[in-house]
Short mmCIF file of C-alpha atoms in Angstrom, two decimals:
data_model
loop_
_atom_site.label_atom_id
_atom_site.label_comp_id
_atom_site.label_asym_id
_atom_site.label_seq_id
_atom_site.Cartn_x
_atom_site.Cartn_y
_atom_site.Cartn_z
CA MET A 2 218.84 101.20 136.28
CA SER A 3 218.07 102.71 139.65
CA GLY A 4 219.80 105.90 140.59
CA SER A 5 220.72 104.64 144.05
CA GLU A 6 222.06 101.58 145.84
CA GLY A 7 219.26 101.69 148.44
CA PRO A 8 215.95 99.82 148.49
CA GLY A 9 215.21 98.11 145.20
CA TYR A 10 211.56 98.96 144.54
CA VAL A 11 208.94 101.72 144.56
CA GLY A 12 205.32 101.28 145.62
CA ALA A 13 202.14 102.98 144.43
CA ILE A 14 198.72 103.18 146.02
CA ASP A 15 196.16 103.37 143.22
CA GLN A 16 192.86 104.30 144.82
CA GLY A 17 190.20 104.18 142.11
CA THR A 18 186.46 104.57 141.81
CA THR A 19 185.66 100.88 142.21
CA SER A 20 188.75 99.40 143.85
CA THR A 21 192.05 100.04 145.59
CA ARG A 22 195.33 98.53 144.44
CA PHE A 23 198.90 98.50 145.66
CA ILE A 24 201.55 97.83 143.02
CA VAL A 25 205.28 97.38 143.51
CA PHE A 26 207.47 98.40 140.56
CA ASP A 27 211.11 97.77 139.73
CA ALA A 28 213.56 100.23 138.16
CA GLY A 29 212.48 99.27 134.64
CA GLY A 30 208.85 100.13 135.41
CA GLY A 31 207.92 96.45 135.56
CA ILE A 32 205.31 95.11 137.97
CA VAL A 33 206.80 93.04 140.80
CA SER A 34 203.63 92.52 142.82
CA LEU A 35 199.99 93.64 142.79
CA ALA A 36 197.00 93.30 145.11
CA GLN A 37 193.50 94.68 144.56
CA LYS A 38 190.26 94.97 146.54
CA GLU A 39 186.88 96.41 145.54
CA HIS A 40 184.79 98.67 147.76
CA ALA A 41 181.05 99.26 147.94
CA GLN A 42 179.25 101.69 145.64
CA ILE A 43 176.63 103.39 147.84
CA MET A 44 173.71 104.93 145.92
CA PRO A 45 171.14 106.44 148.29
CA GLN A 46 169.00 107.79 145.42
CA PRO A 47 169.25 108.34 141.65
CA GLY A 48 172.32 110.39 140.76
CA TRP A 49 173.88 110.11 144.23
CA VAL A 50 177.06 108.02 144.59
CA GLU A 51 178.99 107.64 147.84
CA HIS A 52 181.98 105.71 149.19
CA ASP A 53 182.82 104.80 152.78
CA PRO A 54 186.21 106.47 153.48
CA VAL A 55 186.95 104.09 156.35
CA GLU A 56 186.39 101.08 154.09
CA ILE A 57 188.75 102.63 151.52
CA TRP A 58 191.45 103.16 154.15
CA CYS A 59 191.07 99.60 155.49
CA ASN A 60 191.24 98.23 151.94
CA THR A 61 194.36 100.30 151.32
CA CYS A 62 196.09 98.73 154.31
CA ASP A 63 194.95 95.27 153.21
CA VAL A 64 196.28 95.55 149.65
CA ILE A 65 199.60 97.03 150.79
CA GLY A 66 200.10 94.09 153.14
CA ALA A 67 198.98 91.57 150.53
CA ALA A 68 201.21 92.90 147.73
CA LEU A 69 204.27 93.03 149.96
CA ALA A 70 203.62 89.53 151.29
CA LYS A 71 203.09 88.13 147.79
CA ALA A 72 206.59 89.27 146.78
CA GLU A 73 208.11 88.48 150.18
CA LEU A 74 208.98 92.14 150.69
CA THR A 75 208.89 94.46 153.68
CA PRO A 76 208.47 98.25 153.79
CA ALA A 77 212.27 98.51 154.05
CA ASP A 78 212.49 97.22 150.47
CA LEU A 79 210.65 100.31 149.16
CA ALA A 80 212.62 103.44 148.30
CA ALA A 81 209.41 105.49 148.27
CA VAL A 82 205.67 105.27 147.80
CA GLY A 83 203.33 107.39 145.70
CA ILE A 84 199.57 107.93 145.75
CA THR A 85 197.27 108.20 142.77
CA ASN A 86 193.56 108.57 143.25
CA GLN A 87 190.08 109.06 141.87
CA ARG A 88 189.85 112.82 141.67
CA GLU A 89 187.11 115.21 142.87
CA THR A 90 185.67 112.66 145.33
CA THR A 91 185.11 114.75 148.44
CA LEU A 92 185.60 114.00 152.14
CA LEU A 93 185.25 115.92 155.38
CA TRP A 94 186.55 114.43 158.61
CA ASP A 95 187.25 115.24 162.26
CA LYS A 96 190.81 116.50 162.77
CA VAL A 97 191.20 114.76 166.13
CA SER A 98 189.24 111.51 165.89
CA GLY A 99 189.73 110.97 162.15
CA GLU A 100 186.05 110.08 161.82
CA PRO A 101 184.39 111.20 158.56
CA VAL A 102 181.30 113.32 159.14
CA HIS A 103 179.62 111.80 156.06
CA ASN A 104 180.35 109.28 153.34
CA ALA A 105 182.60 110.58 150.58
CA LEU A 106 180.72 112.23 147.69
CA VAL A 107 182.03 110.54 144.53
CA TRP A 108 183.12 112.56 141.51
CA MET A 109 180.12 111.36 139.45
CA ASP A 110 177.59 112.29 142.16
CA THR A 111 175.06 114.88 140.94
CA ARG A 112 173.49 116.13 144.18
CA THR A 113 174.99 119.60 143.71
CA GLU A 114 172.82 120.30 140.64
CA ALA A 115 170.83 123.00 142.45
CA LEU A 116 174.03 124.74 143.60
CA VAL A 117 175.46 124.60 140.08
CA ALA A 118 172.24 126.07 138.65
CA ARG A 119 172.27 128.86 141.23
CA PHE A 120 175.84 129.96 140.52
CA GLU A 121 175.31 129.59 136.76
CA ALA A 122 172.24 131.83 136.95
CA GLU A 123 174.26 134.50 138.74
CA GLY A 124 177.21 134.54 136.34
CA GLY A 125 177.14 131.84 133.67
CA GLN A 126 178.59 128.34 133.43
CA ASP A 127 182.08 129.65 132.63
CA ARG A 128 182.32 132.34 135.31
CA LEU A 129 185.21 130.52 137.05
CA ARG A 130 186.83 128.99 133.95
CA GLY A 131 189.34 131.82 133.48
CA ARG A 132 190.92 131.20 136.87
CA THR A 133 190.30 127.48 137.35
CA GLY A 134 190.07 126.07 133.81
CA LEU A 135 186.76 124.43 134.73
CA PRO A 136 183.09 125.11 133.97
CA LEU A 137 180.54 125.03 136.75
CA ALA A 138 179.47 121.38 136.98
CA THR A 139 178.50 118.77 139.56
CA TYR A 140 181.81 117.02 138.76
CA PHE A 141 184.18 119.17 140.81
CA SER A 142 184.93 119.13 144.54
CA GLY A 143 184.27 122.70 145.65
CA LEU A 144 180.49 122.55 145.46
CA LYS A 145 180.48 119.02 146.91
CA LEU A 146 182.29 120.47 149.93
CA ARG A 147 179.77 123.31 150.03
CA TRP A 148 176.95 120.71 150.11
CA LEU A 149 178.55 118.91 153.06
CA LEU A 150 179.04 122.19 154.93
CA ASP A 151 175.39 123.10 154.34
CA GLN A 152 173.78 119.72 154.95
CA VAL A 153 175.77 118.05 157.76
CA PRO A 154 174.61 119.52 161.09
CA GLY A 155 177.32 121.65 162.70
CA ALA A 156 179.81 121.05 159.88
CA ARG A 157 180.22 124.66 158.79
CA ALA A 158 180.98 126.00 162.28
CA ARG A 159 183.40 123.16 162.98
CA ALA A 160 185.14 123.64 159.60
CA GLU A 161 185.51 127.39 160.23
CA ALA A 162 187.05 126.58 163.62
CA GLY A 163 189.58 124.26 162.00
CA GLU A 164 188.08 121.17 163.63
CA LEU A 165 187.16 119.48 160.34
CA LEU A 166 189.49 118.73 157.44
CA PHE A 167 188.52 118.66 153.76
CA GLY A 168 190.28 116.54 151.23
CA THR A 169 190.07 114.48 148.10
CA ILE A 170 191.12 110.82 148.43
CA ASP A 171 194.84 111.62 148.13
CA THR A 172 194.55 113.96 151.10
CA TRP A 173 192.68 111.35 153.15
CA LEU A 174 195.31 108.69 152.47
CA ALA A 175 198.26 111.04 153.01
CA TRP A 176 196.75 112.11 156.34
CA GLN A 177 196.28 108.50 157.42
CA LEU A 178 199.84 107.59 156.40
CA THR A 179 201.78 110.64 157.60
CA GLY A 180 199.44 112.81 159.68
CA GLN A 181 199.93 115.68 157.22
CA HIS A 182 197.00 117.60 155.70
CA ILE A 183 198.24 118.03 152.10
CA THR A 184 197.24 117.68 148.47
CA ASP A 185 199.14 118.15 145.23
CA VAL A 186 198.55 120.67 142.46
CA THR A 187 196.82 118.15 140.16
CA ASN A 188 194.17 117.22 142.70
CA ALA A 189 193.82 120.82 143.90
CA SER A 190 193.16 121.88 140.30
CA ARG A 191 190.03 119.65 140.31
CA THR A 192 188.39 121.37 143.28
CA GLN A 193 187.51 124.54 141.32
CA LEU A 194 189.01 126.40 144.27
CA MET A 195 192.64 126.70 143.08
CA ASN A 196 193.94 129.46 140.83
CA LEU A 197 195.76 127.92 137.84
CA ALA A 198 198.23 130.81 137.65
CA THR A 199 199.23 131.04 141.32
CA LEU A 200 198.73 127.36 142.29
CA GLU A 201 197.13 128.61 145.50
CA TRP A 202 193.60 128.59 146.87
CA ASP A 203 191.75 131.52 145.31
CA GLU A 204 190.39 133.74 148.07
CA GLU A 205 187.70 135.31 145.85
CA ILE A 206 186.35 131.90 144.83
CA LEU A 207 186.40 130.73 148.45
CA ALA A 208 184.34 133.79 149.38
CA LEU A 209 181.94 133.26 146.45
CA LEU A 210 181.30 129.61 147.28
CA ASP A 211 181.42 130.26 151.05
CA ILE A 212 184.23 127.77 151.72
CA PRO A 213 186.23 128.28 154.96
CA ARG A 214 189.97 128.45 154.33
CA ALA A 215 190.68 126.70 157.63
CA CYS A 216 189.53 123.28 156.41
CA LEU A 217 191.62 123.20 153.21
CA PRO A 218 194.88 121.25 152.86
CA GLN A 219 198.28 122.68 151.94
CA ILE A 220 198.98 122.51 148.19
CA ARG A 221 202.29 120.83 147.33
CA SER A 222 204.06 119.68 144.17
CA SER A 223 203.42 116.23 142.69
CA SER A 224 206.92 114.94 143.41
CA GLU A 225 208.66 115.71 146.69
CA VAL A 226 209.20 114.01 150.03
CA TYR A 227 206.12 114.91 152.06
CA GLY A 228 207.03 112.82 155.10
CA ALA A 229 207.65 109.30 156.40
CA CYS A 230 204.77 106.84 156.54
CA THR A 231 203.69 105.06 159.69
CA GLY A 232 201.85 101.79 160.22
CA VAL A 233 201.68 99.39 157.29
CA LEU A 234 204.35 101.37 155.38
CA GLU A 235 206.45 102.24 158.43
CA GLY A 236 209.40 104.45 157.52
CA VAL A 237 208.78 104.62 153.76
CA PRO A 238 208.92 108.17 152.34
CA LEU A 239 205.63 109.34 150.86
CA ALA A 240 207.05 111.23 147.88
CA GLY A 241 204.53 111.39 145.03
CA ILE A 242 200.88 112.44 144.64
CA LEU A 243 199.03 112.70 141.32
CA GLY A 244 195.37 112.57 140.41
CA ASP A 245 194.74 109.37 138.47
CA GLN A 246 194.50 110.86 134.99
CA GLN A 247 197.55 113.04 135.43
CA ALA A 248 199.41 110.02 136.79
CA ALA A 249 198.51 108.10 133.62
CA LEU A 250 199.79 111.02 131.49
CA PHE A 251 203.08 110.87 133.40
CA GLY A 252 203.23 107.08 133.36
CA GLN A 253 202.69 107.09 129.59
CA ALA A 254 205.73 109.39 129.27
CA CYS A 255 203.66 112.14 127.62
CA LEU A 256 206.27 114.65 128.75
CA SER A 257 206.36 116.97 125.71
CA PRO A 258 203.69 119.42 124.51
CA GLY A 259 201.29 117.76 122.06
CA GLU A 260 201.67 114.23 123.45
CA ALA A 261 198.38 112.69 124.56
CA LYS A 262 196.96 109.59 126.22
CA ASN A 263 193.48 108.18 126.81
CA THR A 264 192.62 106.14 129.90
CA TYR A 265 189.75 103.68 129.55
CA GLY A 266 188.54 103.06 133.09
CA THR A 267 185.31 103.64 135.00
CA GLY A 268 185.18 106.87 133.05
CA CYS A 269 187.30 107.81 130.06
CA PHE A 270 189.85 110.60 130.21
CA MET A 271 192.02 112.03 127.47
CA LEU A 272 194.85 114.39 128.41
CA MET A 273 197.26 116.31 126.21
CA ASN A 274 200.43 117.88 127.57
CA THR A 275 200.34 121.61 126.69
CA GLY A 276 203.58 122.74 128.35
CA THR A 277 204.22 125.29 131.07
CA GLN A 278 201.37 127.70 130.32
CA PRO A 279 197.65 127.05 130.91
CA PHE A 280 195.87 126.59 127.58
CA PRO A 281 192.28 127.86 127.53
CA SER A 282 189.72 125.72 125.72
CA SER A 283 186.98 127.03 123.46
CA HIS A 284 185.62 123.54 122.66
CA GLY A 285 184.41 122.25 126.00
CA LEU A 286 187.66 120.80 127.36
CA LEU A 287 189.15 121.38 130.80
CA THR A 288 192.37 123.25 131.44
CA THR A 289 194.11 121.40 134.24
CA LEU A 290 197.46 120.74 135.87
CA GLY A 291 199.45 117.95 134.26
CA TYR A 292 202.11 117.61 136.95
CA LYS A 293 204.69 119.58 138.91
CA LEU A 294 208.02 117.99 139.77
CA GLY A 295 209.45 119.61 142.90
CA ASP A 296 210.56 123.18 142.26
CA ALA A 297 210.36 122.89 138.47
CA PRO A 298 207.65 124.88 136.64
CA ALA A 299 204.21 123.28 136.56
CA VAL A 300 203.17 121.49 133.38
CA TYR A 301 199.58 121.96 132.21
CA ALA A 302 197.21 119.80 130.19
CA LEU A 303 193.98 119.90 128.23
CA GLU A 304 191.53 117.23 129.35
CA GLY A 305 188.43 115.67 127.93
CA SER A 306 186.46 113.94 130.69
CA ILE A 307 183.86 111.24 129.98
CA SER A 308 181.92 110.09 133.04
CA ILE A 309 180.78 106.64 131.90
CA ALA A 310 182.99 104.14 130.03
CA GLY A 311 183.84 100.92 131.88
CA ALA A 312 181.04 101.77 134.30
CA LEU A 313 178.62 101.01 131.47
CA VAL A 314 180.01 97.47 131.19
CA GLN A 315 179.54 97.12 134.97
CA TRP A 316 175.96 98.32 134.59
CA LEU A 317 175.35 95.70 131.90
CA ARG A 318 176.71 93.08 134.31
CA ASP A 319 175.20 94.20 137.61
CA ASN A 320 171.90 95.81 136.61
CA LEU A 321 170.87 93.82 133.54
CA GLY A 322 172.73 90.54 134.12
CA LEU A 323 173.60 90.19 130.41
CA ILE A 324 177.14 89.13 131.32
CA GLU A 325 178.59 87.49 134.41
CA ASN A 326 181.92 89.30 134.28
CA ALA A 327 183.30 92.25 132.36
CA ALA A 328 185.59 90.12 130.20
CA GLN A 329 182.58 88.39 128.60
CA ILE A 330 181.39 91.53 126.83
CA GLU A 331 183.97 91.21 124.05
CA ALA A 332 182.76 87.77 122.95
CA LEU A 333 179.12 88.87 123.20
CA ALA A 334 179.80 91.99 121.13
CA ALA A 335 181.79 89.96 118.60
CA SER A 336 178.84 87.59 118.09
CA VAL A 337 177.35 90.16 115.70
CA GLU A 338 178.94 91.83 112.67
CA ASP A 339 178.05 95.40 113.62
CA ASN A 340 175.88 97.38 116.02
CA GLY A 341 172.65 96.67 114.11
CA ASP A 342 172.02 100.45 114.11
CA VAL A 343 171.82 100.44 117.94
CA TYR A 344 173.47 103.33 119.81
CA PHE A 345 173.85 103.68 123.58
CA VAL A 346 174.44 107.16 125.03
CA PRO A 347 175.50 106.56 128.67
CA ALA A 348 174.59 109.98 130.07
CA PHE A 349 173.83 108.54 133.52
CA SER A 350 175.25 111.66 135.18
CA GLY A 351 174.61 114.01 132.28
CA LEU A 352 177.16 114.57 129.53
CA TYR A 353 180.68 115.69 130.38
CA ALA A 354 183.18 116.91 127.75
CA PRO A 355 182.68 118.45 125.31
CA HIS A 356 178.96 119.06 125.98
CA TRP A 357 178.77 119.75 129.74
CA ASP A 358 175.03 119.15 129.80
CA ALA A 359 173.68 118.09 133.19
CA SER A 360 170.17 117.75 131.71
CA ALA A 361 171.09 114.74 129.53
CA ARG A 362 170.27 111.16 130.56
CA GLY A 363 171.18 107.77 129.17
CA ILE A 364 169.29 106.41 126.17
CA VAL A 365 169.37 103.44 123.80
CA ALA A 366 168.46 104.52 120.26
CA GLY A 367 167.75 102.60 117.06
CA LEU A 368 166.12 99.52 118.60
CA THR A 369 164.17 97.20 116.32
CA ARG A 370 163.05 93.59 116.78
CA PHE A 371 166.24 92.62 114.96
CA ALA A 372 168.34 93.92 117.86
CA SER A 373 169.86 91.27 120.13
CA LYS A 374 171.89 91.29 123.32
CA GLY A 375 174.95 91.08 121.06
CA HIS A 376 173.99 94.36 119.41
CA LEU A 377 173.42 95.95 122.82
CA ALA A 378 176.83 94.74 124.03
CA ARG A 379 178.46 96.13 120.90
CA ALA A 380 176.68 99.46 121.36
CA VAL A 381 177.97 99.58 124.95
CA LEU A 382 181.59 99.19 123.79
CA GLU A 383 181.18 101.56 120.86
CA ALA A 384 179.79 104.27 123.17
CA THR A 385 183.25 104.63 124.73
CA ALA A 386 184.88 104.94 121.31
CA PHE A 387 182.33 107.50 120.06
CA GLN A 388 182.77 109.65 123.17
CA THR A 389 186.53 109.48 122.73
CA ARG A 390 186.16 110.67 119.13
CA GLU A 391 184.14 113.68 120.35
CA VAL A 392 186.88 114.59 122.81
CA LEU A 393 189.71 114.10 120.32
CA ASP A 394 187.95 116.34 117.79
CA ALA A 395 187.65 119.04 120.45
CA MET A 396 191.29 118.64 121.46
CA THR A 397 192.46 118.94 117.85
CA SER A 398 190.34 122.08 117.37
CA ASP A 399 191.69 123.67 120.57
CA SER A 400 195.35 122.82 120.17
CA GLY A 401 195.73 122.89 116.41
CA VAL A 402 197.72 119.67 116.81
CA ALA A 403 196.61 116.68 114.73
CA ILE A 404 197.37 113.62 116.83
CA THR A 405 199.24 110.94 114.84
CA GLU A 406 198.60 108.16 117.36
CA LEU A 407 196.71 107.71 120.63
CA ARG A 408 198.41 106.05 123.58
CA CYS A 409 195.86 104.11 125.57
CA ASP A 410 195.76 102.55 129.03
CA GLY A 411 193.29 101.43 131.68
CA GLY A 412 191.29 98.28 132.27
CA MET A 413 189.36 98.35 128.98
CA VAL A 414 192.42 98.26 126.70
CA VAL A 415 192.58 94.46 126.94
CA ASN A 416 189.41 94.50 124.81
CA GLU A 417 190.70 93.96 121.27
CA LEU A 418 187.34 94.64 119.63
CA LEU A 419 187.04 98.03 121.31
CA MET A 420 190.60 99.05 120.51
CA GLN A 421 190.23 98.14 116.82
CA PHE A 422 186.93 100.03 116.58
CA GLN A 423 188.57 103.00 118.31
CA ALA A 424 191.36 103.09 115.72
CA ASP A 425 188.81 102.73 112.92
CA LEU A 426 186.69 105.58 114.27
CA LEU A 427 189.63 107.95 114.87
CA GLY A 428 191.51 107.17 111.68
CA VAL A 429 194.83 107.03 113.58
CA PRO A 430 196.67 104.12 115.24
CA VAL A 431 195.83 103.25 118.85
CA VAL A 432 198.85 102.07 120.85
CA ARG A 433 198.89 100.00 124.05
CA PRO A 434 202.06 100.10 126.19
CA LYS A 435 203.75 97.06 127.67
CA VAL A 436 202.72 98.19 131.16
CA ILE A 437 199.03 99.10 131.09
CA GLU A 438 199.00 100.01 134.81
CA THR A 439 200.22 103.46 133.82
CA THR A 440 198.21 105.27 136.50
CA ALA A 441 200.02 103.51 139.33
CA LEU A 442 203.28 103.67 137.37
CA GLY A 443 202.99 107.46 137.09
CA ALA A 444 202.61 107.79 140.86
CA ALA A 445 205.59 105.48 141.36
CA TYR A 446 207.67 107.56 138.94
CA ALA A 447 206.79 110.78 140.79
CA ALA A 448 207.79 109.23 144.12
CA GLY A 449 210.94 107.60 142.77
CA LEU A 450 212.16 110.80 141.13
CA ALA A 451 211.79 112.67 144.43
CA VAL A 452 214.14 110.31 146.26
CA GLY A 453 216.62 109.74 143.42
CA TYR A 454 215.51 106.19 142.63
CA TRP A 455 215.19 107.44 139.06
CA ASN A 456 217.58 110.22 138.09
CA SER A 457 215.53 112.00 135.44
CA THR A 458 212.46 111.89 133.22
CA ASP A 459 214.75 110.52 130.48
CA GLN A 460 214.60 107.18 132.30
CA ILE A 461 210.80 107.34 132.23
CA ARG A 462 210.85 107.84 128.47
CA ALA A 463 213.31 104.99 128.08
CA ASN A 464 211.11 102.64 130.13
CA TRP A 465 208.05 103.15 127.91
CA GLY A 466 207.55 100.32 125.44
CA GLU A 467 204.87 99.43 122.91
CA ASP A 468 202.89 96.21 123.36
CA LYS A 469 200.36 96.40 120.52
CA ARG A 470 199.25 98.81 117.80
CA TRP A 471 195.83 98.83 116.12
CA ILE A 472 195.79 100.27 112.58
CA PRO A 473 192.61 101.89 111.18
CA GLY A 474 190.81 99.72 108.65
CA MET A 475 187.49 101.50 108.11
CA ASP A 476 186.80 103.67 105.08
CA LYS A 477 186.00 107.31 105.73
CA ASP A 478 182.40 107.10 104.44
CA ARG A 479 181.54 104.31 106.89
CA ARG A 480 183.27 106.23 109.68
CA ALA A 481 181.30 109.38 108.89
CA ALA A 482 177.99 107.49 108.75
CA LEU A 483 178.49 105.85 112.14
CA TYR A 484 179.59 109.09 113.77
CA GLY A 485 176.63 110.94 112.27
CA LYS A 486 174.20 108.44 113.81
CA TRP A 487 176.00 108.77 117.15
CA ASN A 488 175.58 112.55 117.08
CA LYS A 489 171.89 112.09 116.35
CA ALA A 490 171.56 109.80 119.39
CA VAL A 491 173.41 112.31 121.60
CA ALA A 492 170.97 115.02 120.52
CA ARG A 493 168.06 112.79 121.60
CA SER A 494 169.61 112.30 125.07
CA ARG A 495 169.79 115.99 125.89
CA ASP A 496 167.30 118.20 127.72
CA TRP A 497 165.77 115.19 129.51
CA VAL A 498 165.86 116.58 133.05
CA ASP A 499 163.88 119.77 133.59
#
């Protein structure tokens, strides 16, 4: 039950890599209404990926209006609204006009490779890991911001003068909705500019990367009332902000140390709650913020980030035309008994966790004339499961915790073939919750807690319910053989780019 007698619902803006959604939830965590709209993927050259921030904002307004209208609701029916967002995607815009000075640089964009190489050469890939939990990589926002400051004429001087504002997508949307220039600790932890211990911008790192302090947003908790919205959400408190993967961790009720979830979306992201102290990784994982509820101590997480998961299915659809829609891949993959010894390593933007190898590129290995489009489709699905196994192995080695089940969410978890293969490959059950929109649900929970719509995290735990469980059915010798071939294929994909 709700903790108040006020408005009956909570809304969440879920701004993802390929689309924007607005979802209205009730007190039980059930979906009342949902609207979704895709935005363009702009790829000026290989490895570069951009989004139009204005298109994203317009789509956000559209889906809010559509979801409310579908349920015959008005903003007055919402107790609060939360934001969850694709992380690391980097924007810079004019403080007065609101005009972006460039398209947003998407998290998977690799144009900062030269900057990464330069800072690595001066101090090693892990020179900032102790303070930020992150290796030097094209993934994170700080060097994307540095690229914009260097490459957009006049940007650096204007940023130093406080005329330009930097933000990830949460900051852009919060600014549009409330006029405030803010971010939360989870998104700030993905910039490689925030100190994990102090939860503040690190002045030494700003000096090293030559980032002007004047353009950075204020860092806030993940659950507090930031301000009242205007426009399409007139009067609704904006009260929750979480990066998408942290929101899924929260929405999956992984609220105790050792609890973990895996989100199968455009990329694939496994997070384990590690409690109130940052947990350093020695196996290629990221140390990141899990969430921070108001004045309570921050909760940290270990994360394994995989850049290409569902995006590989999109590539099969859009670039090769082997399927007309993503849902068709399951039937195509099921048309064959196994992968026919075909392995697909989707290192389109290099390899993320646990390898962190920007020199890798995508390959298909094991092709013979026997191979069919069914085998290729199966290899595409299995690639996500193999990458998840790599990350889980690293997480187990780091934490010393043997996971007894894996909670899963995201768009790909409707694929029964993939989920069964994942359980087979891990040797532990894979569990899908009743509400698979856990990313948006986590943002809604953060917002609702801040305004008393939910009284405590106990209600979040109580709301979580199991929909389906896949039990491993593969013998360990077969599992080991498949994983061995996968590791051989990964080795072949590395050191491709000079």
